Amino acid sequence: MGIWKFIARRLLLAVPVFIGVTLVTFILMQIVPGDPVALLMEEKAATIDPAAARIIRAKWGLDDPAPVQYLKYLRNALRGDLGISYRTDRDVLVSILERVPATAKLAGAALLIAIVIGVAMGVVAALRQNSLLDTASIMLATMGVSIPNFWLGLLLIYLLAVNLRWLPPSGYGPAYPYLLMPAVTLGTGLSAVIARLTRSSMLEVIRQDYVRTARAKGLAERRVVIRHALRNAAIPIVTVVGVQLSGLLSGAVITERVFSWPGVGRLLVDSIFVRDLPMAQGCVLFIATVFIGLNLVVDLSYAWLDPRIKYE
Amino acid sequence: MSATRPALAAAARWQARRSLWRRARRIRNLTIGGSIVGVLVLIALFAPWIAPYDPVTDADLNNYLVPPGGPFLLGADTFGRDVFSRIVYGTRVSLGVGIAVQISALAVGMTLGLLSGFYGRWTDNVIMRVAEVIFAFPGLLFAIAIMAVIGPSLYNVFIALGLVSWTSLARVVRGQVLAIKQEEYVEAARAIGAGNARIVLRHVLPNTVAPAIILVTLGIGGAILAEASLSFLGLGAQPPTPSWGSMLSTGRDYLLQAPWLSLYPGLAIFLTVMGFNLLGDGLRDLLDPRMQI
């Protein structure tokens, strides 16, 4: 099967999952206790005017049977219409898109930190197997996997911002100091996972014949490690990074809360507290859709890493 | 001769058990993780005897944010309650949620995984598509969405996490079933007239026990972390329940004046999750070293 066919097939497979996700977010909103119109009108006025309520119900199609409502919801979602916020009266998708750069910056920086630290730690540990360095990195990785990121964030704030005053404690600024602590907080767990995996993957690869050949023909050690061993060890690492993106996105929700970072995750949690249901629903659908897209990218990146893959 | 056969079998079983035990003691993850979890279980069971104060009712505003050391080992919180006692009782909340979620995940995941793998076709299709959709939500996000709908409370945390947690178990069990179905002894059992129920219970189920134990142990750590995260966000256990996550959530607002409010509950979560992770890793090394999770 050619690569284009593989991409097309993989895209097609994402469609039922996306439909499932919209169905779940739709059903969740259906089981919210109480009438959405009453909820909205309580926000805007002290009393609920039955005539006005009827008009709103008709306008939003709330009297339609549930399947019809769902199809309308799906159609609107595909057009990028996620509804209007109960709180701000603004378009939900526009509000979300405003927050995307902050979350993207945070998640991107965290991913970068996780990969750089994780791969470096794993490679060093594998090359010096059973040394003190190896033991130390295994211990660090075990701790890194288990540490709750909100606690790590608070520890960093206490140490680096409150005590040493090196970095701003929280908030969002144009400069990198603001990004450093949140990114480390979010990236630590993933870097530990990557370190463990890189170590075991490298240990397997450096015993292979082609690595011995590379050494035998006199290549520099650095070249052997990076070009011959690491590239082959990278396939399981990419797989795991793909799986762990899920943790990174939900971790972002928590990290944004710890550092008052104005991203999509914080918008979601804030809108839940003020019961702004269309906004919360929109955020959930948006994050899940981004996640489906990211997984697609991860799957496709195997092609670049391992030309042997036959795309079945 | 016939009298010695059961005795021999019993001796062999005993031998096997002893060698498993000997192997177990050499796996460091298993011994360290097992010890941490063991201590936690004891703390949860004997909380009223260990905690010097009541975690909820012993509030006295005269003790507002008393630092650690004096009458309060780990300090007092904003209501003048003993942080140490609240952490001790918090063990019950954390272990309770973690274990309850994993028991329900085990029941649902195992049943659906067995059905999916054994019957295949549309049963398999429906179950695996549902699992896929749940999997399409980044971990905690689905739980957050459910909490947004049904409202924050500890019981609802259990429901939300239970709804999310069964998928990986179902997948693994299904995979095992598909592999085992091809084995000759299953074929043989069917040939001598064993029904579906008997084949599942006697031949398929026992083979799924090892991976299930490993996944459930790791899952308890995950569920404890998820409960703490939801409670930290304010979507989980509500005050005055002594949940480590909600204690940290309060601690965040007093980081400057009272760092102990954040330090110790977080340490408790960290050690607990690490204990279950080590235990799970150790169990994998012991029971199924080839398993990749």
Coordinates of C-alpha atoms in Angstrom, one line a residue:
Chain A
M1 CA 0.0 0.0 0.0
G2 CA 1.4 3.4 -0.9
I3 CA 1.8 6.2 1.6
W4 CA -1.1 8.3 0.1
K5 CA -3.4 5.4 0.5
F6 CA -2.2 4.9 4.1
I7 CA -2.8 8.6 4.8
A8 CA -6.3 8.5 3.3
R9 CA -7.2 5.3 5.2
R10 CA -5.9 6.7 8.5
L11 CA -7.9 9.9 7.9
L12 CA -11.1 7.9 7.2
L13 CA -10.5 6.0 10.4
A14 CA -10.5 9.3 12.3
V15 CA -14.0 10.2 11.1
P16 CA -16.0 7.7 13.2
V17 CA -13.9 8.6 16.2
F18 CA -14.6 12.3 15.7
I19 CA -18.4 11.5 15.3
G20 CA -18.2 9.5 18.5
V21 CA -16.6 12.4 20.3
T22 CA -19.3 14.8 19.1
L23 CA -21.9 12.3 20.1
V24 CA -20.5 12.0 23.6
T25 CA -20.2 15.7 24.2
F26 CA -23.7 16.1 22.9
I27 CA -25.1 13.4 25.2
L28 CA -23.2 14.9 28.2
M29 CA -25.0 18.2 27.7
Q30 CA -28.3 16.4 27.4
I31 CA -28.0 14.9 30.8
V32 CA -27.1 18.2 32.5
P33 CA -29.8 18.6 35.2
G34 CA -32.1 21.6 34.6
D35 CA -33.4 23.4 31.5
P36 CA -30.7 25.3 29.6
V37 CA -33.0 28.2 28.8
A38 CA -33.9 28.6 32.5
L39 CA -30.2 28.5 33.3
L40 CA -29.4 31.2 30.7
M41 CA -32.3 33.4 31.8
E42 CA -31.3 33.2 35.4
E43 CA -28.1 34.7 34.4
K44 CA -29.6 37.5 32.5
A45 CA -32.8 38.4 34.5
A46 CA -34.2 37.8 37.9
T47 CA -37.4 36.2 36.6
I48 CA -38.1 33.8 33.8
D49 CA -40.5 35.1 31.3
P50 CA -42.3 32.1 29.8
A51 CA -43.0 33.8 26.5
A52 CA -39.3 34.8 26.0
A53 CA -38.3 31.3 27.0
R54 CA -40.6 29.8 24.3
I55 CA -38.9 32.1 21.7
I56 CA -35.5 31.1 22.8
R57 CA -36.4 27.4 22.8
A58 CA -37.7 27.7 19.2
K59 CA -34.7 29.7 18.1
W60 CA -32.2 27.1 19.4
G61 CA -34.3 24.2 18.3
L62 CA -34.5 22.9 21.8
D63 CA -38.0 21.5 21.1
D64 CA -36.7 19.2 18.3
P65 CA -36.3 15.5 19.0
A66 CA -32.8 14.7 20.3
P67 CA -31.5 13.0 17.1
V68 CA -32.5 16.1 15.1
Q69 CA -30.8 18.3 17.7
Y70 CA -27.7 16.2 17.4
L71 CA -27.5 16.4 13.7
K72 CA -27.8 20.1 13.8
Y73 CA -25.1 20.2 16.5
L74 CA -22.8 18.1 14.3
R75 CA -23.5 20.2 11.2
N76 CA -22.7 23.4 13.2
A77 CA -19.6 21.9 14.7
L78 CA -18.3 21.0 11.3
R79 CA -18.9 24.6 10.2
G80 CA -16.9 25.8 13.2
D81 CA -20.0 27.0 15.0
L82 CA -19.8 25.9 18.6
G83 CA -22.5 28.2 19.9
I84 CA -22.5 31.3 22.0
S85 CA -21.2 31.6 25.5
Y86 CA -23.9 32.0 28.2
R87 CA -21.6 34.3 30.1
T88 CA -19.9 36.6 27.6
D89 CA -22.4 36.3 24.6
R90 CA -19.3 35.8 22.5
D91 CA -18.7 33.1 19.9
V92 CA -17.3 30.0 21.6
L93 CA -14.8 29.0 18.9
V94 CA -13.4 32.6 18.7
S95 CA -12.9 32.6 22.5
I96 CA -11.2 29.2 22.3
L97 CA -9.0 30.2 19.4
E98 CA -7.8 33.3 21.4
R99 CA -6.5 31.0 24.0
V100 CA -4.8 28.5 21.7
P101 CA -1.4 30.3 21.4
A102 CA -0.9 30.2 25.1
T103 CA -1.6 26.5 25.4
A104 CA 0.4 25.7 22.3
K105 CA 3.4 27.6 23.7
L106 CA 3.1 25.8 27.0
A107 CA 2.6 22.3 25.5
G108 CA 5.3 22.9 22.8
A109 CA 7.9 24.0 25.3
A110 CA 7.0 21.1 27.7
L111 CA 7.3 18.6 24.8
L112 CA 10.7 20.1 23.8
I113 CA 12.0 19.9 27.4
A114 CA 10.6 16.4 27.8
I115 CA 12.2 15.1 24.6
V116 CA 15.6 16.8 25.2
I117 CA 16.0 15.8 28.8
G118 CA 14.3 12.4 28.4
V119 CA 16.4 11.3 25.4
A120 CA 19.6 12.6 26.8
M121 CA 19.0 10.9 30.2
G122 CA 18.0 7.6 28.5
V123 CA 21.0 7.5 26.1
V124 CA 23.5 8.3 28.8
A125 CA 22.0 5.7 31.1
A126 CA 22.1 3.1 28.4
L127 CA 25.7 3.8 27.4
R128 CA 26.8 3.6 31.0
Q129 CA 24.6 0.7 32.0
N130 CA 24.8 -0.3 35.7
S131 CA 26.9 2.7 36.5
L132 CA 26.0 5.2 39.3
L133 CA 24.7 7.5 36.6
D134 CA 22.4 4.8 35.3
T135 CA 21.0 4.0 38.7
A136 CA 20.5 7.7 39.4
S137 CA 18.6 8.3 36.2
I138 CA 16.4 5.2 36.8
M139 CA 15.6 6.6 40.2
L140 CA 14.9 10.1 38.9
A141 CA 12.7 8.7 36.1
T142 CA 10.7 6.6 38.6
M143 CA 10.1 9.7 40.7
G144 CA 9.3 11.8 37.7
V145 CA 6.6 9.4 36.5
S146 CA 4.9 9.5 40.0
I147 CA 5.1 13.2 40.9
P148 CA 1.8 15.0 40.6
N149 CA 2.5 18.0 38.3
F150 CA 0.4 20.4 40.4
W151 CA 2.6 19.6 43.4
L152 CA 5.8 20.0 41.4
G153 CA 4.5 23.3 40.1
L154 CA 3.8 24.6 43.7
L155 CA 7.3 23.4 44.8
L156 CA 8.9 25.3 41.9
I157 CA 6.9 28.4 42.7
Y158 CA 7.9 28.2 46.3
L159 CA 11.5 27.6 45.6
L160 CA 12.2 29.7 42.6
A161 CA 9.7 32.5 42.9
V162 CA 8.9 32.9 46.6
N163 CA 12.3 32.1 48.1
L164 CA 14.9 32.8 45.5
R165 CA 12.9 35.3 43.5
W166 CA 14.5 34.2 40.3
L167 CA 11.3 33.8 38.3
P168 CA 7.8 35.3 38.3
P169 CA 5.5 33.1 40.4
S170 CA 2.7 32.9 37.8
G171 CA 1.0 34.7 35.0
Y172 CA 1.5 35.1 31.3
G173 CA 4.1 37.5 29.9
P174 CA 5.9 38.1 26.7
A175 CA 9.2 37.0 28.1
Y176 CA 10.5 33.5 28.6
P177 CA 10.8 33.6 32.4
Y178 CA 7.0 33.2 32.6
L179 CA 7.2 30.1 30.4
L180 CA 10.0 28.3 32.2
M181 CA 8.3 26.9 35.3
P182 CA 5.0 25.9 33.7
A183 CA 6.9 24.1 30.9
V184 CA 9.2 22.2 33.3
T185 CA 6.1 21.3 35.4
L186 CA 4.2 20.0 32.5
G187 CA 7.2 18.3 30.8
T188 CA 8.7 16.4 33.8
G189 CA 6.3 13.4 33.8
L190 CA 6.8 12.9 30.0
S191 CA 10.5 13.3 30.2
A192 CA 10.6 10.5 32.8
V193 CA 8.6 8.2 30.6
I194 CA 10.8 9.0 27.6
A195 CA 14.0 8.5 29.6
R196 CA 12.9 5.0 30.7
L197 CA 11.9 4.0 27.2
T198 CA 15.0 5.5 25.5
R199 CA 17.2 3.6 28.0
S200 CA 15.6 0.2 27.3
S201 CA 15.3 0.8 23.6
M202 CA 18.9 1.9 23.3
L203 CA 20.1 -1.1 25.3
E204 CA 18.4 -3.3 22.7
V205 CA 19.8 -1.4 19.7
I206 CA 23.4 -1.0 20.8
R207 CA 23.8 -4.8 20.8
Q208 CA 22.7 -5.1 17.1
D209 CA 25.1 -6.1 14.4
Y210 CA 24.7 -2.8 12.4
V211 CA 26.0 -0.8 15.4
R212 CA 29.0 -3.1 15.7
T213 CA 29.6 -2.7 12.0
A214 CA 29.4 1.1 12.3
R215 CA 31.9 1.0 15.1
A216 CA 34.1 -1.5 13.2
K217 CA 34.3 0.8 10.1
G218 CA 35.8 3.4 12.4
L219 CA 33.0 5.9 12.8
A220 CA 33.2 8.4 15.6
E221 CA 31.3 7.2 18.7
R222 CA 29.1 10.3 18.6
R223 CA 28.0 9.4 15.0
V224 CA 27.4 5.8 15.9
V225 CA 25.2 6.7 18.8
I226 CA 23.2 9.4 17.1
R227 CA 23.0 8.2 13.5
H228 CA 23.0 4.5 13.9
A229 CA 21.7 3.7 17.3
L230 CA 19.3 6.5 18.3
R231 CA 17.5 6.7 15.0
N232 CA 16.6 3.0 15.3
A233 CA 15.7 3.4 19.0
A234 CA 13.5 6.3 18.1
I235 CA 10.5 4.3 16.8
P236 CA 9.1 3.1 20.1
I237 CA 9.9 6.5 21.6
V238 CA 7.7 8.2 19.0
T239 CA 4.9 5.7 19.6
V240 CA 5.0 6.5 23.3
V241 CA 5.2 10.2 22.8
G242 CA 2.1 9.8 20.7
V243 CA 0.3 7.9 23.5
Q244 CA 1.5 10.4 26.1
L245 CA 0.3 13.5 24.3
S246 CA -3.0 12.6 26.0
G247 CA -1.3 13.1 29.4
L248 CA 0.3 16.3 28.1
L249 CA -3.0 17.8 27.1
S250 CA -4.8 16.9 30.3
G251 CA -1.7 18.0 32.3
A252 CA -1.9 21.3 30.6
V253 CA -5.4 21.8 32.1
I254 CA -3.9 21.4 35.6
T255 CA -0.6 23.3 34.9
E256 CA -2.6 26.3 33.5
R257 CA -4.6 26.4 36.7
V258 CA -1.4 26.2 38.9
F259 CA 0.3 29.1 37.1
S260 CA -2.8 31.1 36.1
W261 CA -1.8 30.5 32.5
P262 CA -4.5 31.8 30.1
G263 CA -4.9 28.8 27.9
V264 CA -7.7 26.6 26.7
G265 CA -7.5 24.3 29.8
R266 CA -8.0 27.2 32.1
L267 CA -10.9 28.4 30.0
L268 CA -12.5 25.0 30.3
V269 CA -12.2 24.8 34.1
D270 CA -13.3 28.4 34.6
S271 CA -16.4 27.9 32.4
I272 CA -17.3 24.8 34.4
F273 CA -17.3 26.8 37.6
V274 CA -19.6 29.5 36.2
R275 CA -21.7 26.8 34.5
D276 CA -21.1 28.3 31.0
L277 CA -22.1 25.0 29.3
P278 CA -21.6 25.8 25.6
M279 CA -18.1 27.1 26.4
A280 CA -17.2 24.0 28.4
Q281 CA -18.7 21.7 25.7
G282 CA -16.8 23.6 23.0
C283 CA -13.5 23.3 24.9
V284 CA -13.9 19.6 25.4
L285 CA -14.8 19.0 21.8
F286 CA -11.9 21.3 20.7
I287 CA -9.2 19.6 22.8
A288 CA -10.4 16.1 21.8
T289 CA -10.4 17.1 18.1
V290 CA -6.8 18.5 18.4
F291 CA -5.8 15.2 20.1
I292 CA -7.2 13.1 17.3
G293 CA -5.3 15.3 14.8
L294 CA -2.0 15.0 16.8
N295 CA -2.4 11.2 16.9
L296 CA -2.7 11.3 13.1
V297 CA 0.5 13.2 12.8
V298 CA 2.3 10.8 15.1
D299 CA 1.1 7.8 13.0
L300 CA 2.3 9.5 9.9
S301 CA 5.7 10.3 11.3
Y302 CA 6.5 6.6 11.5
A303 CA 6.9 6.8 7.7
W304 CA 9.8 9.1 8.1
L305 CA 11.5 7.1 10.9
D306 CA 11.1 3.6 9.6
P307 CA 11.0 3.2 5.8
R308 CA 10.3 -0.5 6.3
I309 CA 6.8 0.1 7.6
K310 CA 4.4 -1.2 5.0
Y311 CA 1.3 0.8 6.0
E312 CA -1.2 -2.0 6.5
Chain B
M1 CA 0.6 -45.3 44.0
S2 CA -2.7 -43.5 43.7
A3 CA -2.4 -42.2 47.3
T4 CA 0.8 -40.4 46.6
R5 CA -0.2 -38.6 43.5
P6 CA -2.2 -35.8 45.2
A7 CA 0.6 -35.5 47.7
L8 CA 3.2 -35.1 44.9
A9 CA 1.0 -32.5 43.2
A10 CA 0.7 -30.6 46.4
A11 CA 4.5 -30.7 46.9
A12 CA 5.0 -29.5 43.4
R13 CA 2.6 -26.6 43.9
W14 CA 4.3 -25.7 47.1
Q15 CA 7.7 -25.8 45.4
A16 CA 6.4 -23.5 42.6
R17 CA 5.0 -21.1 45.2
R18 CA 8.2 -21.0 47.1
S19 CA 10.3 -20.3 44.0
L20 CA 7.9 -17.5 43.0
W21 CA 8.3 -16.0 46.5
R22 CA 12.1 -16.3 46.3
R23 CA 12.0 -14.6 42.9
A24 CA 9.7 -11.9 44.2
R25 CA 12.0 -11.0 47.1
R26 CA 14.8 -10.3 44.6
I27 CA 12.8 -7.8 42.6
R28 CA 13.6 -4.5 44.2
N29 CA 10.6 -2.5 42.7
L30 CA 8.3 -5.2 44.1
T31 CA 9.7 -5.1 47.7
I32 CA 9.9 -1.3 47.9
G33 CA 6.5 -0.7 46.2
G34 CA 4.9 -3.5 48.3
S35 CA 6.3 -2.0 51.5
I36 CA 5.0 1.5 50.7
V37 CA 1.5 0.2 49.8
G38 CA 1.5 -2.1 52.8
V39 CA 2.2 0.8 55.2
L40 CA -0.5 2.9 53.4
V41 CA -3.1 0.2 53.9
L42 CA -2.2 0.0 57.6
I43 CA -2.5 3.8 57.9
A44 CA -5.9 3.8 56.2
L45 CA -7.1 0.9 58.4
F46 CA -5.9 2.4 61.7
A47 CA -6.4 6.1 60.9
P48 CA -8.4 6.8 64.1
W49 CA -5.6 5.4 66.2
I50 CA -2.8 7.2 64.3
A51 CA -4.3 10.6 63.9
P52 CA -4.1 12.7 67.1
Y53 CA -7.1 14.9 66.1
D54 CA -10.3 14.5 64.2
P55 CA -9.7 15.6 60.6
V56 CA -13.0 17.6 60.3
T57 CA -14.5 18.5 63.6
D58 CA -11.3 19.5 65.6
A59 CA -11.2 23.0 64.1
D60 CA -10.2 25.9 66.2
L61 CA -9.6 29.3 64.6
N62 CA -7.2 30.1 67.4
N63 CA -4.8 27.7 65.7
Y64 CA -5.1 29.4 62.4
L65 CA -2.0 28.4 60.3
V66 CA 0.1 27.3 63.3
P67 CA 3.4 26.2 61.8
P68 CA 4.7 22.6 62.0
G69 CA 6.5 21.5 65.1
G70 CA 4.5 22.6 68.1
P71 CA 1.3 20.8 69.0
F72 CA 0.7 20.0 65.3
L73 CA 3.4 17.8 63.8
L74 CA 2.8 19.1 60.2
G75 CA 1.2 22.4 61.1
A76 CA -2.4 23.5 61.1
D77 CA -4.6 24.7 58.2
T78 CA -6.8 27.8 57.8
F79 CA -9.5 26.4 60.1
G80 CA -6.9 25.4 62.7
R81 CA -7.2 21.7 61.9
D82 CA -4.2 19.4 62.2
V83 CA -2.7 18.8 58.8
F84 CA -1.1 15.5 59.9
S85 CA -4.5 14.1 60.9
R86 CA -6.1 15.2 57.7
I87 CA -3.3 13.6 55.7
V88 CA -3.8 10.3 57.7
Y89 CA -7.5 10.3 57.0
G90 CA -6.9 11.4 53.4
T91 CA -5.2 8.0 52.9
R92 CA -8.7 6.5 53.2
V93 CA -10.1 8.8 50.6
S94 CA -7.3 8.2 48.2
L95 CA -7.0 4.4 48.6
G96 CA -10.8 4.1 48.7
V97 CA -11.3 5.9 45.4
G98 CA -8.3 4.2 43.8
I99 CA -9.4 0.7 44.7
A100 CA -13.1 1.3 44.1
V101 CA -12.4 2.7 40.6
Q102 CA -10.1 -0.2 39.7
I103 CA -12.6 -2.8 41.0
S104 CA -15.3 -1.4 38.8
A105 CA -12.8 -1.1 35.9
L106 CA -11.8 -4.7 36.5
A107 CA -15.4 -5.9 36.5
V108 CA -16.4 -3.9 33.4
G109 CA -13.1 -4.2 31.5
M110 CA -12.7 -7.9 32.1
T111 CA -16.3 -8.7 31.1
L112 CA -16.3 -6.5 28.0
G113 CA -12.8 -7.7 27.0
L114 CA -13.8 -11.3 27.3
L115 CA -17.1 -10.8 25.4
S116 CA -15.2 -8.8 22.7
G117 CA -12.5 -11.3 22.2
F118 CA -14.5 -14.4 22.5
Y119 CA -17.6 -13.5 20.4
G120 CA -15.8 -11.2 17.9
R121 CA -17.9 -9.8 15.0
W122 CA -20.4 -7.1 15.9
T123 CA -20.0 -7.5 19.7
D124 CA -16.3 -6.9 19.3
N125 CA -16.9 -4.0 16.9
V126 CA -19.4 -2.1 19.2
I127 CA -17.3 -2.6 22.3
M128 CA -14.0 -1.6 20.7
R129 CA -15.5 1.5 19.0
V130 CA -16.9 2.7 22.3
A131 CA -13.4 2.2 23.9
E132 CA -11.8 4.0 21.0
V133 CA -14.0 7.0 21.5
I134 CA -13.3 7.2 25.2
F135 CA -9.6 6.8 24.3
A136 CA -9.9 9.7 21.9
F137 CA -10.4 12.0 24.9
P138 CA -7.1 13.0 26.5
G139 CA -7.0 11.1 29.9
L140 CA -8.5 13.4 32.5
L141 CA -10.5 15.5 30.0
F142 CA -13.4 13.0 29.8
A143 CA -13.5 12.8 33.6
I144 CA -13.5 16.6 33.8
A145 CA -16.4 16.7 31.2
I146 CA -18.4 14.2 33.2
M147 CA -17.7 16.1 36.5
A148 CA -18.9 19.3 34.8
V149 CA -22.2 17.6 34.0
I150 CA -22.9 15.7 37.2
G151 CA -21.4 18.1 39.6
P152 CA -18.4 17.9 41.9
S153 CA -18.4 15.3 44.7
L154 CA -16.3 12.3 45.7
Y155 CA -18.9 9.8 44.7
N156 CA -19.1 11.5 41.2
V157 CA -15.3 11.3 41.0
F158 CA -15.7 7.5 41.3
I159 CA -18.4 7.4 38.6
A160 CA -16.4 9.6 36.2
L161 CA -13.1 7.7 36.7
G162 CA -14.9 4.3 36.6
L163 CA -16.5 5.3 33.2
V164 CA -13.0 6.1 31.8
S165 CA -10.8 3.5 33.4
W166 CA -12.1 0.2 31.9
T167 CA -10.8 0.7 28.4
S168 CA -7.2 -0.4 28.7
L169 CA -8.2 -3.5 30.7
A170 CA -10.8 -4.4 28.1
R171 CA -8.2 -4.0 25.3
V172 CA -5.6 -6.1 27.0
V173 CA -8.0 -8.9 28.0
R174 CA -9.4 -8.9 24.5
G175 CA -5.9 -9.3 23.1
Q176 CA -5.2 -12.2 25.4
V177 CA -8.5 -13.9 24.6
L178 CA -7.8 -13.6 20.8
A179 CA -4.4 -15.2 21.4
I180 CA -5.6 -18.0 23.7
K181 CA -8.6 -18.8 21.4
Q182 CA -6.1 -20.2 18.9
E183 CA -4.4 -22.5 21.4
E184 CA -4.8 -26.2 20.9
Y185 CA -6.0 -26.8 24.5
V186 CA -9.0 -24.6 23.8
E187 CA -9.7 -26.6 20.6
A188 CA -9.3 -29.8 22.6
A189 CA -11.7 -28.6 25.3
R190 CA -14.3 -27.7 22.6
A191 CA -13.8 -31.1 20.9
I192 CA -14.6 -33.0 24.1
G193 CA -17.8 -30.9 24.3
A194 CA -17.1 -28.0 26.7
G195 CA -19.5 -25.1 26.3
N196 CA -18.6 -21.5 25.9
A197 CA -19.0 -20.7 29.6
R198 CA -16.8 -23.5 30.6
I199 CA -14.1 -22.6 28.1
V200 CA -14.1 -18.9 29.2
L201 CA -14.1 -19.7 32.9
R202 CA -11.6 -22.6 32.9
H203 CA -9.3 -21.9 30.0
V204 CA -9.4 -18.3 29.0
L205 CA -10.0 -16.4 32.3
P206 CA -7.1 -17.8 34.2
N207 CA -4.7 -16.7 31.4
T208 CA -5.9 -13.1 31.7
V209 CA -5.2 -12.9 35.5
A210 CA -1.6 -11.8 35.3
P211 CA -2.0 -8.9 33.0
A212 CA -5.1 -7.8 34.8
I213 CA -3.3 -7.8 38.2
I214 CA -0.5 -5.6 36.7
L215 CA -2.9 -3.2 35.0
V216 CA -5.1 -2.9 38.1
T217 CA -2.1 -2.1 40.3
L218 CA -0.8 0.6 38.0
G219 CA -4.4 1.8 37.6
I220 CA -4.8 2.3 41.3
G221 CA -1.9 4.8 41.2
G222 CA -3.4 6.4 38.2
A223 CA -6.8 6.7 39.7
I224 CA -5.4 8.2 42.9
L225 CA -3.5 10.8 40.9
A226 CA -6.7 11.5 38.8
E227 CA -8.8 12.0 42.0
A228 CA -6.2 14.3 43.4
S229 CA -6.1 16.3 40.2
L230 CA -9.8 16.6 40.0
S231 CA -10.0 17.7 43.6
F232 CA -7.1 20.1 43.0
L233 CA -9.1 21.7 40.2
G234 CA -12.1 22.0 42.6
L235 CA -14.1 19.4 40.6
G236 CA -13.6 16.5 43.0
A237 CA -14.0 16.0 46.8
Q238 CA -15.5 19.0 48.4
P239 CA -14.6 20.5 51.8
P240 CA -14.4 19.5 54.5
T241 CA -13.5 16.0 53.1
P242 CA -9.8 15.4 53.8
S243 CA -8.7 14.8 50.2
W244 CA -5.1 15.4 49.5
G245 CA -5.9 17.1 46.2
S246 CA -8.3 19.6 47.7
M247 CA -5.8 20.2 50.6
L248 CA -3.3 21.2 48.0
S249 CA -5.8 23.4 46.2
T250 CA -6.2 25.4 49.4
G251 CA -2.4 25.3 50.0
R252 CA -1.9 27.0 46.6
D253 CA -3.5 30.2 48.0
Y254 CA -1.3 30.2 51.1
L255 CA 2.0 29.3 49.5
L256 CA 3.7 32.3 50.9
Q257 CA 2.4 32.2 54.6
A258 CA 2.0 28.5 55.0
P259 CA 4.0 26.3 52.6
W260 CA 3.3 23.2 54.7
L261 CA -0.3 23.2 53.5
S262 CA 1.1 22.3 50.0
L263 CA 4.2 20.4 50.9
Y264 CA 2.9 17.5 52.9
P265 CA -0.3 16.5 51.1
G266 CA 1.6 16.6 47.8
L267 CA 4.3 14.4 49.4
A268 CA 1.6 12.0 50.4
I269 CA 0.2 11.8 46.8
F270 CA 3.7 11.4 45.4
L271 CA 4.7 8.6 47.7
T272 CA 1.4 6.8 47.2
V273 CA 1.5 7.0 43.5
M274 CA 5.1 5.9 43.4
G275 CA 4.3 3.0 45.7
F276 CA 1.7 1.6 43.3
N277 CA 3.8 2.3 40.3
L278 CA 6.8 0.4 41.7
L279 CA 4.5 -2.4 42.8
G280 CA 3.0 -2.6 39.3
D281 CA 6.4 -2.6 37.7
G282 CA 7.6 -5.2 40.1
L283 CA 4.6 -7.4 39.5
R284 CA 5.2 -7.2 35.8
D285 CA 8.8 -8.3 36.2
L286 CA 7.6 -11.2 38.3
L287 CA 4.5 -12.3 36.4
D288 CA 4.9 -11.3 32.8
P289 CA 8.3 -9.8 31.9
R290 CA 7.4 -9.6 28.2
M291 CA 4.4 -7.4 28.8
Q292 CA 4.9 -3.9 27.3
I293 CA 3.0 -1.3 29.3

